Each structure stands twice: as structure tokens, then as C-alpha cells.
Coordinates of C-alpha atoms and ligand atoms in Angstrom, one line a residue:
X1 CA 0.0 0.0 0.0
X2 CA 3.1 2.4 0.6
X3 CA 3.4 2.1 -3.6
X4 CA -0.1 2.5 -3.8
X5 CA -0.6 5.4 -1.3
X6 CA -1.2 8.5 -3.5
X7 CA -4.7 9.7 -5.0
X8 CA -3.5 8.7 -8.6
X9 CA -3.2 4.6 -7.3
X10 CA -5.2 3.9 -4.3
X11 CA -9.2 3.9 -5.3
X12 CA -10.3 4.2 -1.7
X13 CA -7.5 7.3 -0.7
X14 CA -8.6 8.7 -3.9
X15 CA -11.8 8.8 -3.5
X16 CA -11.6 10.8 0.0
X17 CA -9.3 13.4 -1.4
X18 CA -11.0 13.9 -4.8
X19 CA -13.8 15.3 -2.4
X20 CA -12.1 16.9 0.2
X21 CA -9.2 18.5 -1.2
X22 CA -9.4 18.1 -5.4
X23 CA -7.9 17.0 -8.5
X24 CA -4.7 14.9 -7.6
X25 CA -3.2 16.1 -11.3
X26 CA -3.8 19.7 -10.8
X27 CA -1.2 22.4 -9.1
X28 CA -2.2 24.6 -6.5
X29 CA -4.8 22.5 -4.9
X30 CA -5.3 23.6 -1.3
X31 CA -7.8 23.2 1.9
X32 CA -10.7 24.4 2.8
X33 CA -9.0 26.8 4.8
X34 CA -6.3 27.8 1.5
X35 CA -3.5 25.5 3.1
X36 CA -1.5 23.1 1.4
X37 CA -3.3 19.6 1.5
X38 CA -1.9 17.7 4.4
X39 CA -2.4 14.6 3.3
X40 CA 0.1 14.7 0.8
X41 CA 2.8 14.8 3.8
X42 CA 1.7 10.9 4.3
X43 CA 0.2 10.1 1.1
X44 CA 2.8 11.8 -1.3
X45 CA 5.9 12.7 1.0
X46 CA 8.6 13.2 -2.2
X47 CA 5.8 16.1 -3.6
X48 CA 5.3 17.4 0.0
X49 CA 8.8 18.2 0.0
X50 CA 8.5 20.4 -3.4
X51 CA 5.2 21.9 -2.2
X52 CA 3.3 20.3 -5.3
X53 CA 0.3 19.1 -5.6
X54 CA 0.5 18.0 -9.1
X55 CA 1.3 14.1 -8.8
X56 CA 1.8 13.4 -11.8
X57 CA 4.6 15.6 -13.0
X58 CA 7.5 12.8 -11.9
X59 CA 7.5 9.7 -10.9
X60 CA 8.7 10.3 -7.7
X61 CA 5.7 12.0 -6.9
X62 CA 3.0 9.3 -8.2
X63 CA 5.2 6.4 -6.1
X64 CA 4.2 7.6 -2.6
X65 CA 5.8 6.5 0.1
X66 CA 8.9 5.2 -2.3
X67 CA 12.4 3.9 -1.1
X68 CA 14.0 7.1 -1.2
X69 CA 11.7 9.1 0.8
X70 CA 11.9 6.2 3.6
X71 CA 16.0 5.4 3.1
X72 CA 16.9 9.5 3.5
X73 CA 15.2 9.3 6.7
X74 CA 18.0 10.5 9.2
X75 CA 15.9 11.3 12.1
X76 CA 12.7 11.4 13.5
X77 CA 11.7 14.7 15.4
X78 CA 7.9 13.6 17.0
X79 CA 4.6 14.2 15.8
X80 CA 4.5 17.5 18.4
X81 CA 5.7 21.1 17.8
X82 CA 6.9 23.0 20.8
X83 CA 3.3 25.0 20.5
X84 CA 1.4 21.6 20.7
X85 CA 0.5 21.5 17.1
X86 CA 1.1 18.3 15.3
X87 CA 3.2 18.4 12.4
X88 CA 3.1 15.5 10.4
X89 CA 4.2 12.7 7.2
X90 CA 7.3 13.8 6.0
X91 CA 7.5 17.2 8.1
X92 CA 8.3 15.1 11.2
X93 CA 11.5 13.7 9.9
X94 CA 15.2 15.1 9.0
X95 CA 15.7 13.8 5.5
X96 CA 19.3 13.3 4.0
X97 CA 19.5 15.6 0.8
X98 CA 23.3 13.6 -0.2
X99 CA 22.6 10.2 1.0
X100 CA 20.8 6.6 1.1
X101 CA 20.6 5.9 4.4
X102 CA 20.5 2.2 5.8
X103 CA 19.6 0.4 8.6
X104 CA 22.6 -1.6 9.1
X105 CA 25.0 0.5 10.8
X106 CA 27.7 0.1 8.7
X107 CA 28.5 2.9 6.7
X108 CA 29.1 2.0 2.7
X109 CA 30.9 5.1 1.6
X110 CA 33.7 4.4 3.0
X111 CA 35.8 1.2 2.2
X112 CA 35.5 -2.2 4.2
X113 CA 38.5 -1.7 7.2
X114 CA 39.9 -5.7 6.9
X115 CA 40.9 -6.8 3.8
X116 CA 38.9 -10.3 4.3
X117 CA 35.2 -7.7 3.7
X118 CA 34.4 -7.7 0.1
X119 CA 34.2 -4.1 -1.5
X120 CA 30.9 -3.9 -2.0
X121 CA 30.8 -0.1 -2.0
X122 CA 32.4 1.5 -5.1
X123 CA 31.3 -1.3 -8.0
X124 CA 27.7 -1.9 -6.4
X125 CA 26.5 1.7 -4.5
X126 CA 26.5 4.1 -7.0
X127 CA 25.0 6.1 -4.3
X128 CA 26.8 7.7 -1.8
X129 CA 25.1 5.7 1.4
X130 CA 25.3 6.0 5.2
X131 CA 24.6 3.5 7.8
X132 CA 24.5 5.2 10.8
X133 CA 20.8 5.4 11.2
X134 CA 20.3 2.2 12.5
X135 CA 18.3 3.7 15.4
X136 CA 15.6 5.4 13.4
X137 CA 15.5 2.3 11.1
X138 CA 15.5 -0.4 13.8
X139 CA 12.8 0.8 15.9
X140 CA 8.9 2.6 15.5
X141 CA 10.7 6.0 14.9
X142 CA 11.1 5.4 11.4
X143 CA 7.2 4.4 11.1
X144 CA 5.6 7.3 13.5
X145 CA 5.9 10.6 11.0
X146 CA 2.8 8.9 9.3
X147 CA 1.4 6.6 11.5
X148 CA 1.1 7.8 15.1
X149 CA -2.0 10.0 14.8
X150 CA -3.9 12.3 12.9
X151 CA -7.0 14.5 13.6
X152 CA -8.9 15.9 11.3
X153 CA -9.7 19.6 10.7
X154 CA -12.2 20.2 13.7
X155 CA -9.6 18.6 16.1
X156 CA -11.3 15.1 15.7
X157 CA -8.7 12.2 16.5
X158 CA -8.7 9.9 12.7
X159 CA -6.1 7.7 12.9
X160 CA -4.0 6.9 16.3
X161 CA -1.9 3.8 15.9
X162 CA 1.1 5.2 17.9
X163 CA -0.9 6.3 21.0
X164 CA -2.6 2.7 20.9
X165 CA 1.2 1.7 21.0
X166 CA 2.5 4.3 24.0
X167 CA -0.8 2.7 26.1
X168 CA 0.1 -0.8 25.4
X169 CA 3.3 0.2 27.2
X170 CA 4.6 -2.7 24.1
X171 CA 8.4 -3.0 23.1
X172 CA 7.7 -4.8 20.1
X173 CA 8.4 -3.0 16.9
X174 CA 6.4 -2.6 14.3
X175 CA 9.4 -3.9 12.1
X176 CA 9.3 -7.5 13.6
X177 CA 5.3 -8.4 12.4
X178 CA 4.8 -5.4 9.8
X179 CA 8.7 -6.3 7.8
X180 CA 9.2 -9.6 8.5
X181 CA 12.8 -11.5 7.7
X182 CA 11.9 -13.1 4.5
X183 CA 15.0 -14.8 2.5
X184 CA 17.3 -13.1 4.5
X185 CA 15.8 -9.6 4.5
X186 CA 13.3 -7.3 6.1
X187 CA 10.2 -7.9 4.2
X188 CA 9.2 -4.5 2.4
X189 CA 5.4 -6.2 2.1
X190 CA 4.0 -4.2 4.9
X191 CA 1.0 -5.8 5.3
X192 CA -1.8 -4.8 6.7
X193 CA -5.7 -4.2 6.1
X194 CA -5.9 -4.8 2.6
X195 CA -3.7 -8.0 3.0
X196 CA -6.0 -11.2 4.9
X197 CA -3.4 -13.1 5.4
X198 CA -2.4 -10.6 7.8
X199 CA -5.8 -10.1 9.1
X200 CA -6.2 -13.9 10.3
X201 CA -2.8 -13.1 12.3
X202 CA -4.4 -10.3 14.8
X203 CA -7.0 -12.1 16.3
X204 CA -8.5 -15.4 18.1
X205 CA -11.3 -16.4 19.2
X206 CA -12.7 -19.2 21.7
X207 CA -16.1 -20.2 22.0
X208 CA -18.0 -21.4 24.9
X209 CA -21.7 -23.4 24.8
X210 CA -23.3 -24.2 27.7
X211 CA -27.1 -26.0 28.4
X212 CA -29.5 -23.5 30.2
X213 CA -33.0 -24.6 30.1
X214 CA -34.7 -24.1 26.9
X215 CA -31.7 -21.9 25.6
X216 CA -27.8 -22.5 25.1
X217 CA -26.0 -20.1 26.6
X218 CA -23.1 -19.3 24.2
X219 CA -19.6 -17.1 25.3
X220 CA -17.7 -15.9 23.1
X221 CA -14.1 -14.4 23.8
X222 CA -12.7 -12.6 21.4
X223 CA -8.9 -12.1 22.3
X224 CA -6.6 -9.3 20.3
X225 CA -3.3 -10.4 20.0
X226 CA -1.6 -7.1 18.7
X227 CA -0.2 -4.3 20.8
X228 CA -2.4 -1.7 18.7
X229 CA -6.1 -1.7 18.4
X230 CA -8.3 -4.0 16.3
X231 CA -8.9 -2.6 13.9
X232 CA -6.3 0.4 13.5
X233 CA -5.6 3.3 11.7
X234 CA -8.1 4.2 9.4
X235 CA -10.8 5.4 11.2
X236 CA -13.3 3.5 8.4
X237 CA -12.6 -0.4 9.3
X238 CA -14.9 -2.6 11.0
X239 CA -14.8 -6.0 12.7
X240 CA -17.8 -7.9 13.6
X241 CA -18.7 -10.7 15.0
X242 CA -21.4 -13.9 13.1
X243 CA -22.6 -16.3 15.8
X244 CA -25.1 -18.8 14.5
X245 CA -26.9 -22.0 15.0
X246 CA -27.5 -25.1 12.4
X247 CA -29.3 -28.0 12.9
X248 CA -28.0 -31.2 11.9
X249 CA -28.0 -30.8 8.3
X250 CA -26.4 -27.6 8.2
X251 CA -29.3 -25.6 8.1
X252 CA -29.3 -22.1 10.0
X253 CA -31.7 -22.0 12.9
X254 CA -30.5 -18.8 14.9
X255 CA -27.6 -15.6 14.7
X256 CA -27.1 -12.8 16.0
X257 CA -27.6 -10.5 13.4
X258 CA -30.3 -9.7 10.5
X259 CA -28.5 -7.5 8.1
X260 CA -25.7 -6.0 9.8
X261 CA -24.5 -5.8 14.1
X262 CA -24.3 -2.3 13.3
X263 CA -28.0 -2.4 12.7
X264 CA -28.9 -5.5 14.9
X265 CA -26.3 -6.2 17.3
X266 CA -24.4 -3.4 18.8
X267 CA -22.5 -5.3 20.7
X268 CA -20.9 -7.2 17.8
X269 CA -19.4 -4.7 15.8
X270 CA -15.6 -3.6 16.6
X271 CA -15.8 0.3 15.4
X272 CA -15.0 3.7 15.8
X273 CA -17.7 6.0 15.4
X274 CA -17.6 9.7 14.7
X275 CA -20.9 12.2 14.9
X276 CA -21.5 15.7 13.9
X277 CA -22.9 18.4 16.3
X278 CA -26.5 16.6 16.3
X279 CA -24.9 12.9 17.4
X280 CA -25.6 12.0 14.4
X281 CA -22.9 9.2 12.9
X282 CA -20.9 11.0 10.1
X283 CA -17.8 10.4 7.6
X284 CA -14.3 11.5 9.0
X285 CA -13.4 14.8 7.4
X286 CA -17.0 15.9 9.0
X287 CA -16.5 14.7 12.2
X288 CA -16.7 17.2 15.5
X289 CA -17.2 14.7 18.1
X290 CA -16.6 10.6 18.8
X291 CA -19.6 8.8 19.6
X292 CA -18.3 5.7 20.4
X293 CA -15.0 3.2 19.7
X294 CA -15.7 -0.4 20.7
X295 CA -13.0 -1.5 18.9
X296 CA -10.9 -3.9 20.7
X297 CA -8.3 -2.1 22.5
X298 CA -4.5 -3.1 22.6
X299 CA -4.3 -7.2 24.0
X300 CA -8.0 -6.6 25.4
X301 CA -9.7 -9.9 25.6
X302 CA -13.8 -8.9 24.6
X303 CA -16.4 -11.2 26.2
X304 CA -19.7 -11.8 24.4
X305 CA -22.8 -13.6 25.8
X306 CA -25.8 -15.1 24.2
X307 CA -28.6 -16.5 24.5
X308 CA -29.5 -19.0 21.4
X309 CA -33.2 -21.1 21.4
X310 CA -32.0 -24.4 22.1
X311 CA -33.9 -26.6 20.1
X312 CA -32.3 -28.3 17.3
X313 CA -29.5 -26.8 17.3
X314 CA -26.0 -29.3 16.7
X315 CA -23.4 -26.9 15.7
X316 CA -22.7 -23.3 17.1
X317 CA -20.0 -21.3 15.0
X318 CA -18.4 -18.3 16.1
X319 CA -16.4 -15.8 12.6
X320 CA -15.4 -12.8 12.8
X321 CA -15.1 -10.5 9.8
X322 CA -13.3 -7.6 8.6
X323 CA -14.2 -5.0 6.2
X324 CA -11.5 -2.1 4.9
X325 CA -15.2 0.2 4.9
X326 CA -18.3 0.7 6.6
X327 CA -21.4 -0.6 4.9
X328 CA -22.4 3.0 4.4
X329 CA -18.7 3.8 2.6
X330 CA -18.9 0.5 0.2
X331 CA -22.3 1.5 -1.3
X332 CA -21.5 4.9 -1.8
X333 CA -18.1 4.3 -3.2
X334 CA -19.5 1.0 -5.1
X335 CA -18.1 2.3 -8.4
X336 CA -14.1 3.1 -7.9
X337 CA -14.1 -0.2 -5.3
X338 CA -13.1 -3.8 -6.9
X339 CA -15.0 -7.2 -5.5
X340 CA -11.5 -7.8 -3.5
X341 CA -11.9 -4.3 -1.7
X342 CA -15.5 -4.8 -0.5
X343 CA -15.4 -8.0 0.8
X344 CA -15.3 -9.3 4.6
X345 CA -12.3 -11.1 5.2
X346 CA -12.7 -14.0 7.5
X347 CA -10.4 -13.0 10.4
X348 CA -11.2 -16.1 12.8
X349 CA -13.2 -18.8 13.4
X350 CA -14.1 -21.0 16.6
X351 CA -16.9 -23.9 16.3
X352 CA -18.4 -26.1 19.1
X353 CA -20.8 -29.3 18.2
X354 CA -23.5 -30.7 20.4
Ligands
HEC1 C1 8.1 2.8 4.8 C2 9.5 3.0 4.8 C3 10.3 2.2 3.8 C4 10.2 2.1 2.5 C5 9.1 2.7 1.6 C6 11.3 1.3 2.0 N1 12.1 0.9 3.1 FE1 13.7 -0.3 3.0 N2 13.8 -0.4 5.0 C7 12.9 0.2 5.8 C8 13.2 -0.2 7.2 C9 12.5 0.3 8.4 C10 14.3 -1.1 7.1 C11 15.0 -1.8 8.3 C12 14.2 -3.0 8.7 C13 14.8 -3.8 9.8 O1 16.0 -4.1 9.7 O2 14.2 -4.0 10.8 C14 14.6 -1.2 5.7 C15 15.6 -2.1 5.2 C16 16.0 -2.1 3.9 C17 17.1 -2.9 3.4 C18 18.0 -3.8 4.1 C19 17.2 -5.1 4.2 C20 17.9 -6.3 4.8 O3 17.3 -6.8 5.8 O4 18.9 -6.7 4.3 C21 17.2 -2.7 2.0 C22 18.1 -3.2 1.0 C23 16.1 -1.8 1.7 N3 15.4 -1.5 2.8 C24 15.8 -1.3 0.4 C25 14.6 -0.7 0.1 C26 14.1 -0.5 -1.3 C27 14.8 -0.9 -2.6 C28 12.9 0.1 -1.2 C29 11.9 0.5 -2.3 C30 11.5 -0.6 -3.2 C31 12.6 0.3 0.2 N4 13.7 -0.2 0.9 C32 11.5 1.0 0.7 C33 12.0 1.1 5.5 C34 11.5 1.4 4.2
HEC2 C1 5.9 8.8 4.7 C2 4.8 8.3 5.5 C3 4.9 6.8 5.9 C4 5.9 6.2 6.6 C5 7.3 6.7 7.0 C6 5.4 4.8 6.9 N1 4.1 4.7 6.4 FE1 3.0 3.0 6.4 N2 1.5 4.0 5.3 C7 1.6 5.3 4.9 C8 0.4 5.6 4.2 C9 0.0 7.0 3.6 C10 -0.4 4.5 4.1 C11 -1.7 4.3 3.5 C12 -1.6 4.0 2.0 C13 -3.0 3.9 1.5 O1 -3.8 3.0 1.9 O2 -3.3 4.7 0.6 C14 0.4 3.4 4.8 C15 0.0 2.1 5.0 C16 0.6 1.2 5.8 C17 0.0 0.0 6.2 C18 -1.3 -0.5 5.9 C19 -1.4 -1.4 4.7 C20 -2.9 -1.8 4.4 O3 -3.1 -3.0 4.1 O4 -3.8 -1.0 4.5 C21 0.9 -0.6 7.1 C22 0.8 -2.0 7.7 C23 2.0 0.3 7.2 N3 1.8 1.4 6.5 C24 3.1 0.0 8.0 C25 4.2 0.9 8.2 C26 5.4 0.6 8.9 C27 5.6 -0.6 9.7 C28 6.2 1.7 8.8 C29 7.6 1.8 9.4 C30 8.6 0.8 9.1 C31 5.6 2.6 7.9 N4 4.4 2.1 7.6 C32 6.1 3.9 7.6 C33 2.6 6.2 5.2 C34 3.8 5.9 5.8
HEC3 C1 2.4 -8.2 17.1 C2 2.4 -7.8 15.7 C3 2.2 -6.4 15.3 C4 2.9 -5.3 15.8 C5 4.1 -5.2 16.8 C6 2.4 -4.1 15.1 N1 1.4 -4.5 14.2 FE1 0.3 -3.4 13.0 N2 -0.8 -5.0 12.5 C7 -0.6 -6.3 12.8 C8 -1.7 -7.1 12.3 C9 -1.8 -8.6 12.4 C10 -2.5 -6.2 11.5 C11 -3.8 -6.6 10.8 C12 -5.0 -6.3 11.5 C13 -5.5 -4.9 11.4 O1 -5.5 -4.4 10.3 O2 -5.9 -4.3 12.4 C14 -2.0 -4.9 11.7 C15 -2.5 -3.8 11.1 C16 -1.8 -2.6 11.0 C17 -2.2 -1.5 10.1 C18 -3.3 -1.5 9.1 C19 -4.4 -0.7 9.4 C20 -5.3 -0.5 8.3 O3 -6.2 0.4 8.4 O4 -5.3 -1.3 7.3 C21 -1.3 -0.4 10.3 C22 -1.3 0.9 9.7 C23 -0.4 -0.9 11.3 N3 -0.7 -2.2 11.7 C24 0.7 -0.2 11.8 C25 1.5 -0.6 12.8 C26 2.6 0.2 13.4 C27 2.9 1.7 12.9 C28 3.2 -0.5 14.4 C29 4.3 -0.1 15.3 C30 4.1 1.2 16.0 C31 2.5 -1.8 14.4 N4 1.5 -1.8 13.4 C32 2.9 -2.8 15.2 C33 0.4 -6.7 13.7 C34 1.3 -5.9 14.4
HEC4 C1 -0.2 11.6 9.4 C2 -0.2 11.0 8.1 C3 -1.5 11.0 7.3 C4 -2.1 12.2 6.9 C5 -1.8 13.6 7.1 C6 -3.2 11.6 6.1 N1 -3.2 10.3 6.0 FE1 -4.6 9.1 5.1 N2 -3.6 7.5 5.9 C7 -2.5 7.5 6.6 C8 -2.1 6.2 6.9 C9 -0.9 5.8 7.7 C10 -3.1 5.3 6.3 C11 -3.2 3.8 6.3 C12 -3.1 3.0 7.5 C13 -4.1 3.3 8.4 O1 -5.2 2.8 8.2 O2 -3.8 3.9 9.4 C14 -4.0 6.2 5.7 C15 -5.1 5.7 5.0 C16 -6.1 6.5 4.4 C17 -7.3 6.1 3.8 C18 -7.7 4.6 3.6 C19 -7.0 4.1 2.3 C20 -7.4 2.7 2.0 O3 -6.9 2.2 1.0 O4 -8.1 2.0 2.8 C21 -7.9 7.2 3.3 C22 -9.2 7.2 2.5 C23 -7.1 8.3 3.7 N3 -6.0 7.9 4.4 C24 -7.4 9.6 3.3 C25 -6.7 10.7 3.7 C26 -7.0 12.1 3.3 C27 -8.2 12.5 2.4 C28 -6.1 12.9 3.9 C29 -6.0 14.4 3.9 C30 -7.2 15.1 4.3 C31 -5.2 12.0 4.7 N4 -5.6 10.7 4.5 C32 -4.2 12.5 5.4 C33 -1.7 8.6 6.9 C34 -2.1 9.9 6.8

């Protein structure tokens, strides 16, 4: 998604700023408010630096979050100015204007010290490349510019993965599940949302049924195993949880849910809701107040008790799903969304027969 991140190659990113800031090809595109669009600090860091809003003037531009904005990272500075405004995306880092930076240490424009190291540096870095940013690269520095929060323009908290982090009091980085070794080498894959294999990795869930009279009385436990919330970052993604009943031949006798938990079953959605002045639920750039976030906090085990009619019944099953949008979001953005993009991804799955 990092390739993908501008307005010109993400549908879903493209759609929001289409509408909230404007044409993605055009230059002098600002806010609301006549301010240069902040997205493009996150979204489009290499044009962010050049102040342009035309992405499709260089390539550089178009490829988002590319290798050379992340590898001239040289230090992070914090999401916080002195005056307690937030200054994010590629404003919150030092960026090398001479040279690649790497997360080894080592520094390759100099020449190996023992004559046993092969020289890798003049034939094979045609780049002049430093390696003494193993600190910013090595730990969440290097990842919070974009990712630790974001409010939108009435002060609303959007996105907050980093505080999620600082609450979960968790020394794991995001490097050692988001860049896994892979061959050798830190995976570049950065999974997350769009990806479901990733998906199935952040939670579990365990499933209880017990006899109570004429009902069984059914506890689920849904258990996040990640040291941010689930789900995170955009403030759009929801979770929910399908309990239902069969009889013996499969046939569905009971769940918890008509059309959608948001509709039927509160308690079964995972969610972040935002309202407008009326507490009425609205999209993010309109937001003025949160209603609600029942999404499952940092390592928070959720329990969830039922009540199902008894008879009949063989086989309970437990799944929870995952959508990138809210129902609302992936009717009204039906035509620039593929299949692959609306559909729930089964996250987890927990069974019990009778
Ligand atoms: C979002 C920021 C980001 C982007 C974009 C990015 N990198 Fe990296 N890269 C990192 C981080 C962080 C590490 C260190 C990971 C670690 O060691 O834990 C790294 C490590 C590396 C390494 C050393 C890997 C190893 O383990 O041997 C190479 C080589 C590299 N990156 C090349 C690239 C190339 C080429 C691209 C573009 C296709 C790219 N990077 C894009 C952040 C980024
Ligand atoms: C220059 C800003 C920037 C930096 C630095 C950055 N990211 Fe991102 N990241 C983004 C943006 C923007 C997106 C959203 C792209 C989109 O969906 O359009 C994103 C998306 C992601 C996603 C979500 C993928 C999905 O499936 O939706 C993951 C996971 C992620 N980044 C992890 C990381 C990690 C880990 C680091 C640090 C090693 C990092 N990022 C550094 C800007 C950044
Ligand atoms: C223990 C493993 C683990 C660690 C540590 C971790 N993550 Fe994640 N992250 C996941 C999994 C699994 C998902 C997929 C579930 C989801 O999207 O909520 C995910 C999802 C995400 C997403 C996708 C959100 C979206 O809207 O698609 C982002 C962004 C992200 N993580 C950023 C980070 C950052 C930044 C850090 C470090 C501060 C971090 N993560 C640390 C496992 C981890
Ligand atoms: C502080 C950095 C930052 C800023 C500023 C920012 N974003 Fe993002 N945005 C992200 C990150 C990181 C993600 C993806 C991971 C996540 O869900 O947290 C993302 C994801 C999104 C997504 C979901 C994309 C998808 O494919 O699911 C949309 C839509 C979006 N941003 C719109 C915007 C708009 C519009 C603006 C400007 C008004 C904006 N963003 C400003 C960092 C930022």
C-alpha cells in the first residue's frame, strides 16, 4: 500500500481526497482553509517536500511512500511542535539531501576496514550511502511521521496507531510483524488491512456453549493479540462478530444479526464511530465529536454472551469479519471499489458441536 498510497493509485485514498481537497493532477490544490493539503505529507511525502500538488509531474511524486523518501530518513523529530500543534508525514522527519541511508550501521561510503570484507561499496552503490541510522530504522521512529495519529480539521482524532502503541506500554516493533525477515531480508510487504493473510494473524477467538433450560448459553471471547487496536488506523474499518446456530443438516436455525451488528447487534461490531454536532454518525473529514470506539483495545480480551433457542440446534460457530469500509462507505463508493476491496475477510473462526 506504501506504492499505492497517492490519490493517482489507491481507489479508496482517492476517492476521499478527490472530495475533500481536489484534483490529484492539478497544481495549487489547497484546503478548505487555502492551506497546502496535508495529506500529501503521508500520502505523497517526495511532492510534499516540493510543495506540489501535481502528482503526476514525476514519478517520484506518483510512487508515494517510495524507497527514497523512507532510506533519506536520518531522524525522527515527533509528531508534536513545541506550541502543541502536530506536524506530520514527511515534516516530522530530517531527511538526508546527499545520502541513502540504511539500517545496518555500517557505513558504505567508506571502504570495508579488513581486507577479508568484500568491497561492496564503489562497484555496487553508486550512491553515496550512510549506515549510521540504524536507530531510526531499527525501531517505531522510522514508522511514526505517518502513523502515530492524525486528527482531522475540527480537532477530531482519525487515525491513532502510535498512542494505541504508548498505552500498550509494548516493546515490540512494528518492524518484527509489519517487515518480517523473509529470505534473509526485512520484508518490504507491509501488510496490513488490505492484505487477509495478515488479518487472520491479529486475532483469536474461543467459543463457549453451555445447556441453560430451553436456551444454550453461548460465550464468546474474542482475544486481540496485537499491541495496537483492532482494527487500527483508518478510522473507516470494522470488525464484527457472526454467531449462528445449524441443525444437523447444516441448516441455519438462529444468529445474531439480521443485516448487519451495526444495525442489529451493537454489541458485535468492533468500530470507531464519529458524529456531527447533532450525534448523528458522520464520515471523518466531518466529524466534531466521537460517539463511540468499541473496537478492541490493545491485548484486550472482549467477552460476548448469548442467548441461542436451544432446540435443534448441533453446531454453534463463532467468525469474525473484517471489512476495509463501513457498509455506508462501500455502497457509496460502489463504483471506484473492486470485489476484492469490498469483501469481509474472515479473520477467525471457533466452532463447538453438540
Ligand atoms: C516505509 C519505509 C520504507 C520504504 C518505503 C522502504 N524501506 Fe527499505 N527499509 C525500511 C526499514 C525500516 C528497514 C529496516 C528493517 C529492519 O532491519 O528491521 C529497511 C531495510 C532495507 C534494506 C535492508 C534489508 C535487509 O534486511 O537486508 C534494504 C536493502 C532496503 N530497505 C531497500 C529498500 C528498497 C529498494 C525500497 C523500495 C522498493 C525500500 N527499501 C523501501 C523502510 C523502508
Ligand atoms: C511517509 C509516510 C509513511 C511512513 C514513513 C510509513 N508509512 Fe505506512 N503508510 C503510509 C500511508 C500513507 C499508508 C496508506 C496507504 C493507502 O492506503 O493509501 C500506509 C499504510 C501502511 C500499512 C497498511 C497497509 C494496508 O493494508 O492498508 C501498514 C501496515 C504500514 N503502512 C506500516 C508501516 C510501517 C511498519 C512503517 C515503518 C517501518 C511505515 N508504515 C512507515 C505512510 C507511511
Ligand atoms: C504483534 C504484531 C504487530 C505489531 C508489533 C504491530 N502490528 Fe500493525 N498490524 C498487525 C496485524 C496482524 C494487523 C492486521 C489487523 C488490522 O488491520 O488491524 C496490523 C495492522 C496494521 C495497520 C493496518 C491498518 C489498516 O487500516 O489497514 C497499520 C497501519 C499498522 N498495523 C501499523 C503498525 C505500526 C505503525 C506499528 C508499530 C508502532 C505496528 N503496526 C505494530 C500486527 C502488528
Ligand atoms: C499523518 C499521516 C497522514 C495524513 C496527514 C493523512 N493520512 Fe490518510 N492514511 C495514513 C495512513 C498511515 C493510512 C493507512 C493506514 C491506516 O489505516 O492507518 C491512511 C489511510 C487513508 C485512507 C484509507 C485508504 C485505504 O486504501 O483504505 C484514506 C481514505 C485516507 N487515508 C485519506 C486521507 C485524506 C483524504 C487525507 C487528507 C485530508 C489524509 N488521508 C491524510 C496517513 C495519513
Amino acid at each position: 500500500m506504501h506504492a499505492r498510497s497517492t490519490a493517482l493509485d489507491d481507489p479508496i485514498h482517492g476517492a476521499f481526497y478527490r472530495k475533500v481537497m481536489g484534483d490529484p493532477t492539478k497544481e495549487g490544490v489547497t484546503s478548505k482553509k487555502g492551506k497546502y493539503p496535508v495529506c500529501l505529507r503521508c500520502h505523497a511525502p517526495n511532492a510534499a517536500i516540493r510543495k506540489t500538488t501535481k502528482l503526476d509531474a514525476k514519478p517520484a511524486f506518483r510512487e508515494g511512500v517510495n524507497c527514497v523518501f523512507c532510506h533519506t530518513i536520518t531522524a525522527f523529530k515527533g509528531t508534536e511542535k513545541p506550541d502543541g500543534k502536530l506536524r506530520l508525514g514527511q515534516a516530522a522527519y530530517e531527511v538526508s539531501k546527499t545520502a541513502l541511508q540504511a539500517p545496518s550501521g555500517r557505513n558504505y561510503s567508506t571502504l570495508p576496514e579488513s581486507e577479508d570484507e568484500t568491497p561492496v561499496s564503489k562497484p555496487f552503490h553508486p550512491f553515496p550511502m550512510e549506515g549510521g541510522s540504524a536507530i531510526v530504522f531499527r525501531t517505531n521512529a522510522v514508522c511514526m511521521g505517518c502513523h502515530d495519529r492524525r486528527k482531522n480539521f475540527h480537532g477530531v482524532p482519525l487515525c491513532a496507531t502510535g498512542d494505541e502503541i504508548k498505552e500498550s506500554n509494548s516493546q515490540v516493533t512494528c518492524q518484527s510483524c509489519h517487515m518480517p525477515m523473509v529470505d534473509g531480508h526485512a520484508s518490504h510487504s507491509m501488510a496490513g488491512g488490505h492484505d487477509g493473510n495478515m488479518v487472520r494473524r491479529a486475532i483469536a477467538v474461543e467459543l463457549d456453549v453451555r445447556d441453560a433450560g430451553d436456551n444454550l448459553s453461548a460465550e464468546v471471547r474474542v482475544r486481540n493479540l496485537l499491541p495496537h487496536k483492532f482494527p487500527t488506523g483508518a478510522p473507516f474499518r470494522v470488525a464484527y462478530l457472526k454467531l449462528a446456530a445449524y441443525d444437523a443438516d447444516g441448516k441455519l436455525l438462529w444468529q445474531n444479526f439480521k443485516t448487519h451488528p451495526l444495525k442489529d447487534d451493537s454489541q458485535a461490531a468492533l468500530v470507531y464511530t464519529l458524529g456531527d454536532k447533532s450525534g448523528k454518525p458522520t464520515m471523518p473529514p466531518k466529524a466534531t465529536q466521537v460517539l463511540g470506539d468499541s473496537r478492541l483495545k490493545p491485548h484486550e480480551v472482549r467477552r460476548l454472551e448469548y442467548a441461542i433457542p436451544k432446540a435443534g440446534v448441533k453446531v454453534v460457530k463463532a467468525e469474525v469479519f473484517y471489512n476495509l469500509l463501513l457498509p455506508k462507505l462501500n455502497k457509496k463508493l460502489d463504483k471506484v471499489l473492486t470485489p476484492e476491496l469490498k469483501a469481509p475477510t474472515l479473520a477467525a473462526t471457533a466452532e463447538v458441536r453438540l
